[in-house]
PDB file of C-alpha atoms and ligand atoms in Angstrom:
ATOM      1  CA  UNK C   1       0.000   0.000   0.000  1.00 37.00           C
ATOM      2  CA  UNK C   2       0.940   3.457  -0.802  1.00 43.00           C
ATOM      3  CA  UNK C   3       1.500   6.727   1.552  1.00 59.00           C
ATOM      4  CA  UNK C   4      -2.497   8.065   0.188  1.00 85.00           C
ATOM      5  CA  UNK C   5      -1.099  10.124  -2.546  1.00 92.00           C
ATOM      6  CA  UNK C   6       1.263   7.967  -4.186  1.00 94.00           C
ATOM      7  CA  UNK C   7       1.194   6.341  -7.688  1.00 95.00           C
ATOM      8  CA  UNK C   8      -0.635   3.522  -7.154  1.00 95.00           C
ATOM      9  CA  UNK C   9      -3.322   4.968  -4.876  1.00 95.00           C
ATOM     10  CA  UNK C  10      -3.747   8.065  -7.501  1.00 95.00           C
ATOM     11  CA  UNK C  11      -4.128   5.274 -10.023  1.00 95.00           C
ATOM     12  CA  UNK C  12      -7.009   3.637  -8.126  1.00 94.00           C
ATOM     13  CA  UNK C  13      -8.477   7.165  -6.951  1.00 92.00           C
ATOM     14  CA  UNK C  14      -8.494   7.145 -10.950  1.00 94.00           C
ATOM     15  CA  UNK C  15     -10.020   4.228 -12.315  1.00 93.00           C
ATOM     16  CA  UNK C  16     -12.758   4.415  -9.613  1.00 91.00           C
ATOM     17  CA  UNK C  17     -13.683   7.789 -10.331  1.00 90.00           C
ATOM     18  CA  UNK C  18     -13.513   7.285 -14.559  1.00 90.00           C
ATOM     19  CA  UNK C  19     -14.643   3.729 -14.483  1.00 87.00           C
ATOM     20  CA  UNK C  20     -18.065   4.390 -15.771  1.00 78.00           C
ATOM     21  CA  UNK C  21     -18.242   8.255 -16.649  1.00 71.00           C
ATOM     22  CA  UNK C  22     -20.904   9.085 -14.482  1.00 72.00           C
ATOM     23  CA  UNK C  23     -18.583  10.312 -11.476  1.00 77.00           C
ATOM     24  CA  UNK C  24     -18.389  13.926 -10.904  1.00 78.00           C
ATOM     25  CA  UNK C  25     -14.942  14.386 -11.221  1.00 78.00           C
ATOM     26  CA  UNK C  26     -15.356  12.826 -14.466  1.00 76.00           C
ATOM     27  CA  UNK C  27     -17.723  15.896 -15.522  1.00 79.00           C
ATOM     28  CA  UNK C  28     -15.819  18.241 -13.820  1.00 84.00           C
ATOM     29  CA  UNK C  29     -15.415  21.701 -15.574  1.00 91.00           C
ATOM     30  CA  UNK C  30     -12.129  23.090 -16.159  1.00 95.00           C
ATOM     31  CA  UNK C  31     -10.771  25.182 -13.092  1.00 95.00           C
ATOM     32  CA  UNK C  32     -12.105  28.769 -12.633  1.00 95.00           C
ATOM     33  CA  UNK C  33      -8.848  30.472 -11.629  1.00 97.00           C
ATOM     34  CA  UNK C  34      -7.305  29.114 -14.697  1.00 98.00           C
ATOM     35  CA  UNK C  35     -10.443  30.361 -16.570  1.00 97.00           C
ATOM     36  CA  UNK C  36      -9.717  33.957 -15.174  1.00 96.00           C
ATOM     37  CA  UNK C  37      -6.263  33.908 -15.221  1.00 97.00           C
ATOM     38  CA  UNK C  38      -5.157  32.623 -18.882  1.00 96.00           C
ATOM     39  CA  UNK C  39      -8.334  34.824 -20.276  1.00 92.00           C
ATOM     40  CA  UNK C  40      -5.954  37.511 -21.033  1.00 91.00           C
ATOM     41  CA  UNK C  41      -3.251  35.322 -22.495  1.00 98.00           C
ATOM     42  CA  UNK C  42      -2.416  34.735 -26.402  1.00 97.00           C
ATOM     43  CA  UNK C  43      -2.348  31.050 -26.955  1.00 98.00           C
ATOM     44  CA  UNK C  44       1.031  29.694 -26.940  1.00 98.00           C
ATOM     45  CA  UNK C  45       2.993  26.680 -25.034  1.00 98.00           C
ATOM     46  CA  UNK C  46       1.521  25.376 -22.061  1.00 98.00           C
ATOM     47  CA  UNK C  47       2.615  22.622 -19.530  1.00 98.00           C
ATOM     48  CA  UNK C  48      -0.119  21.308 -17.269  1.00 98.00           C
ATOM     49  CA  UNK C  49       1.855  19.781 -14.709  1.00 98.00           C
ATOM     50  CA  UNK C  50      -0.272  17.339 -12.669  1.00 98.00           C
ATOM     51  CA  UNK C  51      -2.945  17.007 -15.597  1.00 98.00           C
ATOM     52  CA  UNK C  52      -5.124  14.622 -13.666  1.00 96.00           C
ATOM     53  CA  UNK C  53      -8.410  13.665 -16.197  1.00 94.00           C
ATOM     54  CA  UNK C  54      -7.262  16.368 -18.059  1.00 96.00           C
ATOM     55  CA  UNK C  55     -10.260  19.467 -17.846  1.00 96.00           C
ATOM     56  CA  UNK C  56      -7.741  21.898 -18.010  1.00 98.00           C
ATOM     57  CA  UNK C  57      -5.457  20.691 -20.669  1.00 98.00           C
ATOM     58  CA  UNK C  58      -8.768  20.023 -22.623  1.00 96.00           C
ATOM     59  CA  UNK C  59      -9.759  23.562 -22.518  1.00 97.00           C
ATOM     60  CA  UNK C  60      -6.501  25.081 -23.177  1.00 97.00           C
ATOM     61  CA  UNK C  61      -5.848  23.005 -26.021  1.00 97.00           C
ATOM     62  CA  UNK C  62      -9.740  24.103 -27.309  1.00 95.00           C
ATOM     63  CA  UNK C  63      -8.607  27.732 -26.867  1.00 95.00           C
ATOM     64  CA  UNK C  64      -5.552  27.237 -29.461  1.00 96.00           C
ATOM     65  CA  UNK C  65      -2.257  26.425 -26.667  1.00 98.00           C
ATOM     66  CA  UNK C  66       0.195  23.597 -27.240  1.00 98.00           C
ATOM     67  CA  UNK C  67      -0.549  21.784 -24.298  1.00 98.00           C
ATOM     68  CA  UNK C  68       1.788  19.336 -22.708  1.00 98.00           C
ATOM     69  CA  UNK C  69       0.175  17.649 -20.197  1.00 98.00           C
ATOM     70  CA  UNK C  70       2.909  15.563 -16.850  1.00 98.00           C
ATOM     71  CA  UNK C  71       0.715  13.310 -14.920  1.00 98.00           C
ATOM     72  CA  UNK C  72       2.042   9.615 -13.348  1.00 98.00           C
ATOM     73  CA  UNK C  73      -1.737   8.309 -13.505  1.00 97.00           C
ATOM     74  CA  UNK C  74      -2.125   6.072 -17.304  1.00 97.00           C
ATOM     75  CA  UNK C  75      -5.421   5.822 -16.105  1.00 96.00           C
ATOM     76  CA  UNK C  76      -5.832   9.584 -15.963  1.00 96.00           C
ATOM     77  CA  UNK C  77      -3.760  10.171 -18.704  1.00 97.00           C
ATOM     78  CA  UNK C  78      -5.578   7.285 -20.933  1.00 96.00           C
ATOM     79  CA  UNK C  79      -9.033   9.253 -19.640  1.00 94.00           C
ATOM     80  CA  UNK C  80      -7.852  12.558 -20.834  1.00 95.00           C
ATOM     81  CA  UNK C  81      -6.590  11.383 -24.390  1.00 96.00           C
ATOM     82  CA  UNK C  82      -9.707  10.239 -25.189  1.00 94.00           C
ATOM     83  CA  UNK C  83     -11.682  13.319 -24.296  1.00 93.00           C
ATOM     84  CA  UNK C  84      -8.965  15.183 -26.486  1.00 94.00           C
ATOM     85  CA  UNK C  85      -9.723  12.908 -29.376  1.00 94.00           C
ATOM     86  CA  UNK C  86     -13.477  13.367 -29.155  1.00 92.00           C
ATOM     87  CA  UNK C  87     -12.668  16.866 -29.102  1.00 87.00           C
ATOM     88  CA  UNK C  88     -11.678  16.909 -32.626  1.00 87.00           C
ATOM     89  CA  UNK C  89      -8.384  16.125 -34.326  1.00 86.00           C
ATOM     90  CA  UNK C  90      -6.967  19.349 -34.181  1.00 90.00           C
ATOM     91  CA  UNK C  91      -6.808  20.262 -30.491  1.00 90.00           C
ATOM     92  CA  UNK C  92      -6.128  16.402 -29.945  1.00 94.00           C
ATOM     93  CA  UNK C  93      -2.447  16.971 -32.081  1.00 96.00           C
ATOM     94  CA  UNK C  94      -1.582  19.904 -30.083  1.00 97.00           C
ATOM     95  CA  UNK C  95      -1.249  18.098 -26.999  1.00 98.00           C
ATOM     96  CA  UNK C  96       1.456  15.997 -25.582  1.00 98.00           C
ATOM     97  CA  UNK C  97       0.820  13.193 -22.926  1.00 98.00           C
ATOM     98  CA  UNK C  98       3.660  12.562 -20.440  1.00 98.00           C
ATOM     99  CA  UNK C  99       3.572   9.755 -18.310  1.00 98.00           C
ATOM    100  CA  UNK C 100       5.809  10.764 -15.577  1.00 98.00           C
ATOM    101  CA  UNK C 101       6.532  11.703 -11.735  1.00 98.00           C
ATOM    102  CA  UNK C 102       6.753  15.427 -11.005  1.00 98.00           C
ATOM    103  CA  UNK C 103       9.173  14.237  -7.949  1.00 96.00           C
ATOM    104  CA  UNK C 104      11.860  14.504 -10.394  1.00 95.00           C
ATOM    105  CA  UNK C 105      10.210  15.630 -13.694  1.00 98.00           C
ATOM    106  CA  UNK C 106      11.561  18.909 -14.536  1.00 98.00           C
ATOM    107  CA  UNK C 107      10.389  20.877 -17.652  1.00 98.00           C
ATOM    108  CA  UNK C 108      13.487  21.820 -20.391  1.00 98.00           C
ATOM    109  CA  UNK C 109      14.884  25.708 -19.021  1.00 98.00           C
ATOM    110  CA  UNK C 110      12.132  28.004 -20.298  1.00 98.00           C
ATOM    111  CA  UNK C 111      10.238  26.594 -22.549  1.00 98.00           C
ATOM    112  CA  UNK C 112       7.177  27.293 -22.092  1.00 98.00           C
ATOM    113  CA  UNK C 113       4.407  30.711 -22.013  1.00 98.00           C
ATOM    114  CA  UNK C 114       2.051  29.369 -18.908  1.00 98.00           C
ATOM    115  CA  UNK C 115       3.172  26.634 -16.165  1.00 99.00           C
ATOM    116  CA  UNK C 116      -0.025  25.716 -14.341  1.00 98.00           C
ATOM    117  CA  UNK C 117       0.243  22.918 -11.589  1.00 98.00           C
ATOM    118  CA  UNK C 118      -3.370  22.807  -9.936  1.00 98.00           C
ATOM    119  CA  UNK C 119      -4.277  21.083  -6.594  1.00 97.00           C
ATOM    120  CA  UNK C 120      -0.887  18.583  -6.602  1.00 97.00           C
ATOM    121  CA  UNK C 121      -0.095  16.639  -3.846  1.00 95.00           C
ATOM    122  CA  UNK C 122       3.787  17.666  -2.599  1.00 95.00           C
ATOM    123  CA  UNK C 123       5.834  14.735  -2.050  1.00 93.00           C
ATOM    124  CA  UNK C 124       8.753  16.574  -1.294  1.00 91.00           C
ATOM    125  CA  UNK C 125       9.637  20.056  -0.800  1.00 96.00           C
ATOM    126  CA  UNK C 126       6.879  22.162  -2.319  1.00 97.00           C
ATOM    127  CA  UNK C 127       9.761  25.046  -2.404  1.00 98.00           C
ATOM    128  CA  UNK C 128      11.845  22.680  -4.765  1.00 98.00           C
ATOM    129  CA  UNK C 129       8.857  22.054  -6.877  1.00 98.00           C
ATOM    130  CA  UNK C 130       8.050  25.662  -7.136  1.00 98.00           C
ATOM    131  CA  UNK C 131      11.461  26.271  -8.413  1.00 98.00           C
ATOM    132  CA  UNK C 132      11.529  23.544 -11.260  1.00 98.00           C
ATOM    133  CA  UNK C 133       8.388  24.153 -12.306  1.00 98.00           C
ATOM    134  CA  UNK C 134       8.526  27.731 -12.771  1.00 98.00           C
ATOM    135  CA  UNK C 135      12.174  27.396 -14.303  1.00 98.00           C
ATOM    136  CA  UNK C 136      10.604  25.819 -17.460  1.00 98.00           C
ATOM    137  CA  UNK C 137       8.584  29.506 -17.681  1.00 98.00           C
ATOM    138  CA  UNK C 138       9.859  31.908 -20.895  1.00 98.00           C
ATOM    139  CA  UNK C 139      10.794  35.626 -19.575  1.00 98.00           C
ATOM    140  CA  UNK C 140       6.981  37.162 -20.349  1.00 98.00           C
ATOM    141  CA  UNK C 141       5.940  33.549 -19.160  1.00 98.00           C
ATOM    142  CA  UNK C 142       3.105  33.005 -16.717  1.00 98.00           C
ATOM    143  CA  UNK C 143       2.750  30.949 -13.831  1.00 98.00           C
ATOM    144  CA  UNK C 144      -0.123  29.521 -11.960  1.00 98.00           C
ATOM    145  CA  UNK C 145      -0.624  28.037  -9.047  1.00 98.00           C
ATOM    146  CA  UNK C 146      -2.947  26.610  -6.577  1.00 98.00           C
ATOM    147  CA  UNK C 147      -2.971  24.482  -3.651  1.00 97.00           C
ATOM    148  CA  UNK C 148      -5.883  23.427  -1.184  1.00 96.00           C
ATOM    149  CA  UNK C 149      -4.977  24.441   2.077  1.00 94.00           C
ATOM    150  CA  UNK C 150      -5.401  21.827   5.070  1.00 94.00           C
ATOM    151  CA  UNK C 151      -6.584  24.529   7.736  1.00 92.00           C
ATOM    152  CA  UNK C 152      -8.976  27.894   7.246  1.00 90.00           C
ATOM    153  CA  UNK C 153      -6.781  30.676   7.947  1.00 87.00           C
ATOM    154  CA  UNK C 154      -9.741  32.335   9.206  1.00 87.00           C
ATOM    155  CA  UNK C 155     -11.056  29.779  11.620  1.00 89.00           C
ATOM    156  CA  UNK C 156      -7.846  28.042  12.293  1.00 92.00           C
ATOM    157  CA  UNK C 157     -10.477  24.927  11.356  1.00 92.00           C
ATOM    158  CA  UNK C 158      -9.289  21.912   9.236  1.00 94.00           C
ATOM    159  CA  UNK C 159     -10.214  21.872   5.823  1.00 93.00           C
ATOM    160  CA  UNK C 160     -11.311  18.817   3.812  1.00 92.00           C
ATOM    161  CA  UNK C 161      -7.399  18.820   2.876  1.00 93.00           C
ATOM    162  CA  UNK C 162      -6.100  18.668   6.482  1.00 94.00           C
ATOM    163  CA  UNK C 163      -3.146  16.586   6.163  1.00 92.00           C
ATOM    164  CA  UNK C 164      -2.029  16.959   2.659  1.00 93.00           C
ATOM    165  CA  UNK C 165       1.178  18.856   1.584  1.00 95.00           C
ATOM    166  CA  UNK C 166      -0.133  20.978  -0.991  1.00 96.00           C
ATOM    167  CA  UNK C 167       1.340  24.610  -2.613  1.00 98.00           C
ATOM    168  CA  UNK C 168       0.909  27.100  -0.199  1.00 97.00           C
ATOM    169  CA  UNK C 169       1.098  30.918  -0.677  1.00 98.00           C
ATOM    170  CA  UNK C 170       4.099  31.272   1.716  1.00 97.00           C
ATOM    171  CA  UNK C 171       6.291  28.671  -0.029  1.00 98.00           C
ATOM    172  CA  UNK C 172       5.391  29.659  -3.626  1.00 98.00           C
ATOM    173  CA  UNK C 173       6.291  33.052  -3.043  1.00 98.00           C
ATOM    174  CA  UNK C 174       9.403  32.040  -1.224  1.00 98.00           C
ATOM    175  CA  UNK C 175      10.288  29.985  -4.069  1.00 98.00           C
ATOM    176  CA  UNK C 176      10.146  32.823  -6.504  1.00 98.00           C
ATOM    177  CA  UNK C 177      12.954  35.187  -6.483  1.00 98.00           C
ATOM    178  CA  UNK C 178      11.609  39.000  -6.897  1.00 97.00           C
ATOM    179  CA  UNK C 179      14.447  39.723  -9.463  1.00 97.00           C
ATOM    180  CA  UNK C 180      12.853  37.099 -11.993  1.00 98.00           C
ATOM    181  CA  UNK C 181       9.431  37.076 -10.961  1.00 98.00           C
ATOM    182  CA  UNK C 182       6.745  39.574 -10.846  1.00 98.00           C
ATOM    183  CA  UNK C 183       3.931  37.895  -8.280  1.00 98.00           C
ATOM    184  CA  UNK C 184       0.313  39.277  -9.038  1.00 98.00           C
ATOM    185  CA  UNK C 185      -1.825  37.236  -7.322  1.00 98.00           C
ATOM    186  CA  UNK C 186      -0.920  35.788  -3.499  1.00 98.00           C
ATOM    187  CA  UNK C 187      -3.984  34.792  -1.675  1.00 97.00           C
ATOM    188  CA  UNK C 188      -5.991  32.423  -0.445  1.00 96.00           C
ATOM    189  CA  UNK C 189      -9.577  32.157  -1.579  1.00 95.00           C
ATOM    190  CA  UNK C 190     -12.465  30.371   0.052  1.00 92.00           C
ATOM    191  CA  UNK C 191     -13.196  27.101  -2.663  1.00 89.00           C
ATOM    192  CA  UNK C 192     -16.401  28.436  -4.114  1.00 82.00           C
ATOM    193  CA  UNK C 193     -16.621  25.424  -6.452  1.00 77.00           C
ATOM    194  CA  UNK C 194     -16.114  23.242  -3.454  1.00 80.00           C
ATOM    195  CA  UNK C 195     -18.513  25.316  -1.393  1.00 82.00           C
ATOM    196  CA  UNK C 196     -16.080  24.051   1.810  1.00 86.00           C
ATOM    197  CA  UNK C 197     -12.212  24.841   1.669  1.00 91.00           C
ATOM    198  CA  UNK C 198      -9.628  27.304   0.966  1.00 95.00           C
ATOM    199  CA  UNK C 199      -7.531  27.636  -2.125  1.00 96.00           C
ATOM    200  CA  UNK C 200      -3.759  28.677  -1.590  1.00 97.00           C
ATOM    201  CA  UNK C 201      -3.989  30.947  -5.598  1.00 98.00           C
ATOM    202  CA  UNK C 202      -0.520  32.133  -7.190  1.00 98.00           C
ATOM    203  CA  UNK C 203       0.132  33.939 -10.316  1.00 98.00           C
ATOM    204  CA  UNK C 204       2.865  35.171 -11.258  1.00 98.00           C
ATOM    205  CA  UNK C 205       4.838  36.704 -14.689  1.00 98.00           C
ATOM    206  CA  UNK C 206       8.595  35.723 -15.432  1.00 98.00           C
ATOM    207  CA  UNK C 207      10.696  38.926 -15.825  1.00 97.00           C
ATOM    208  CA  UNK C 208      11.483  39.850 -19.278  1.00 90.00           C
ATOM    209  CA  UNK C 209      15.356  39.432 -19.295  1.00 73.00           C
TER     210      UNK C 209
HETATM  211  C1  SAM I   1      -5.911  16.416  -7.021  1.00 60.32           C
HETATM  212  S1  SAM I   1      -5.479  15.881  -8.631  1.00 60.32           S
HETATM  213  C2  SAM I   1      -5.563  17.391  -9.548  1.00 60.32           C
HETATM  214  C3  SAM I   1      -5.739  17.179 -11.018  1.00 60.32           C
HETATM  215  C4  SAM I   1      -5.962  18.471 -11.816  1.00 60.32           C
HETATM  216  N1  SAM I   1      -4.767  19.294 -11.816  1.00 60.32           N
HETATM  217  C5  SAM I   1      -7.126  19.244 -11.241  1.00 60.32           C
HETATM  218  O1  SAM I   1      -6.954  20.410 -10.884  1.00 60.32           O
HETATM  219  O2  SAM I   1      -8.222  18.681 -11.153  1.00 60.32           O
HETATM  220  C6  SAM I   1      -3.733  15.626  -8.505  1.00 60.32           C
HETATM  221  C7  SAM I   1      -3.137  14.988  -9.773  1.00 60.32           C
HETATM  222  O3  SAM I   1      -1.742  14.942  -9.651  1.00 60.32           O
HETATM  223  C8  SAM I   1      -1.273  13.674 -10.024  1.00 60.32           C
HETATM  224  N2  SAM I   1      -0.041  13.476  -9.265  1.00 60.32           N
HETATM  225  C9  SAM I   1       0.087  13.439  -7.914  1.00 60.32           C
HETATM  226  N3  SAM I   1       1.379  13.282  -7.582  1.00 60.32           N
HETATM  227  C10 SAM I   1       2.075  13.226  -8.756  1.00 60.32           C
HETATM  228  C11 SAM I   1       3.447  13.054  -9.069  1.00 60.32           C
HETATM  229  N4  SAM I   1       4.382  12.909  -8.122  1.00 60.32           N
HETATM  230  N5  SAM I   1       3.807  13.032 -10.365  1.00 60.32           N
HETATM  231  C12 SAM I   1       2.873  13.158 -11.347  1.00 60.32           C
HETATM  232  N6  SAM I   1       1.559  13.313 -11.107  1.00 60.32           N
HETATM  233  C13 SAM I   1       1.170  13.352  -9.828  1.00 60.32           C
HETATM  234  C14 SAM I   1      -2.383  12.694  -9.685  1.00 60.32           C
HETATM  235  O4  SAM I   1      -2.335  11.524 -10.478  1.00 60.32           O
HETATM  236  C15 SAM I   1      -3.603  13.543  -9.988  1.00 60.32           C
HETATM  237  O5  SAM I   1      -3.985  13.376 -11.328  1.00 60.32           O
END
């Protein structure tokens, strides 16, 4: 058995919740923050790190990005290619599936115009992740990020996260030096989807050089 979060327990999380279609994740709309935050944004490269059943990769790919999508679920990943093809041909070839762990995954040196990596469970050091995520940004590049946070800030109560190492406002930011980055949004949001929860929401512009 894994830790909760590992591989093998996303993979079951997975296939349970896109056995039959009818789950709610499975129908899940892409997330609103993203919908707000890349509104503004010419289509261009993309990585969708932590991809999941692939709403968000989906919808960016619709809107004209080159998506490439990291997630170490097949059965997510299988899920989400699917969707893509049903989607049409065209937004289907202008994604790329990797299979992989974001542990150690790192994106090639900027690469890409928006880095999203939404609701990802931390393994390691979430500053680390920040970092090698948001190195595979171009200079003009955006970044976004969000995290569920285990305990209401307000209340002090535990959230329906309590317990999981997720991005957090304090360690994105601390992650991202001010010389290359340009932070524009550093808060934490109550999860109006959700209707219970806070969201831990980060974006942020790479420095032109
Ligand atoms: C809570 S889901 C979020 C999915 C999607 N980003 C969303 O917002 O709905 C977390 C996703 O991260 C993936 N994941 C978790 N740890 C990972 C790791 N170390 N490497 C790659 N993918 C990972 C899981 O398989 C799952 O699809």
């Amino acid at each position: 058995m894994g830790d909760g979060f590992d591989r093998d327990s996303w993979e079951r999380r997975w296939s349970e919740a896109l056995r039959d279609g009818t789950h709610a994740v499975a129908r899940r709309p892409p997330n609103a923050y993203l919908l707000a935050e890349a509104a503004d944004l010419r289509p261009g490269s993309a990585l969708d790190a932590g991809a999941g059943h692939g709403a968000e990769t989906l919808w960016l790919a619709a809107r004209g990005w080159r998506v490439t999508a990291v997630d170490f679920s097949a059965t997510a990943l299988g899920h989400a290619r699917a969707s893509a093809e049903r989607l049409g041909t065209k937004a289907a070839e202008r994604i790329d599936w990797i299979e992989a762990d974001l542990v150690t995954w790192a994106p090639p040196p900027e690469r890409y115009d928006l880095v999203i990596c939404l609701y990802l469970h931390v393994a390691g050091s979430v500053e680390e992740l920040v970092r090698r995520l948001a190195a595979g940004v171009v200079p003009g590049g955006t970044l976004l990020l969000v995290g569920h946070r285990p305990v209401d800030p307000v209340t002090g109560a535990p959230t329906p996260a309590a317990g999981q190492i997720q991005i957090s406002v304090e360690q994105a930011v601390a992650a991202l030096h001010p010389a290359r980055w340009e932070i524009l949004i550093a808060e934490e949001r109550p999860r109006q989807a959700a209707g219970t929860g806070v969201d831990a929401v980060v974006r942020a512009t790479a420095r032109a050089t």
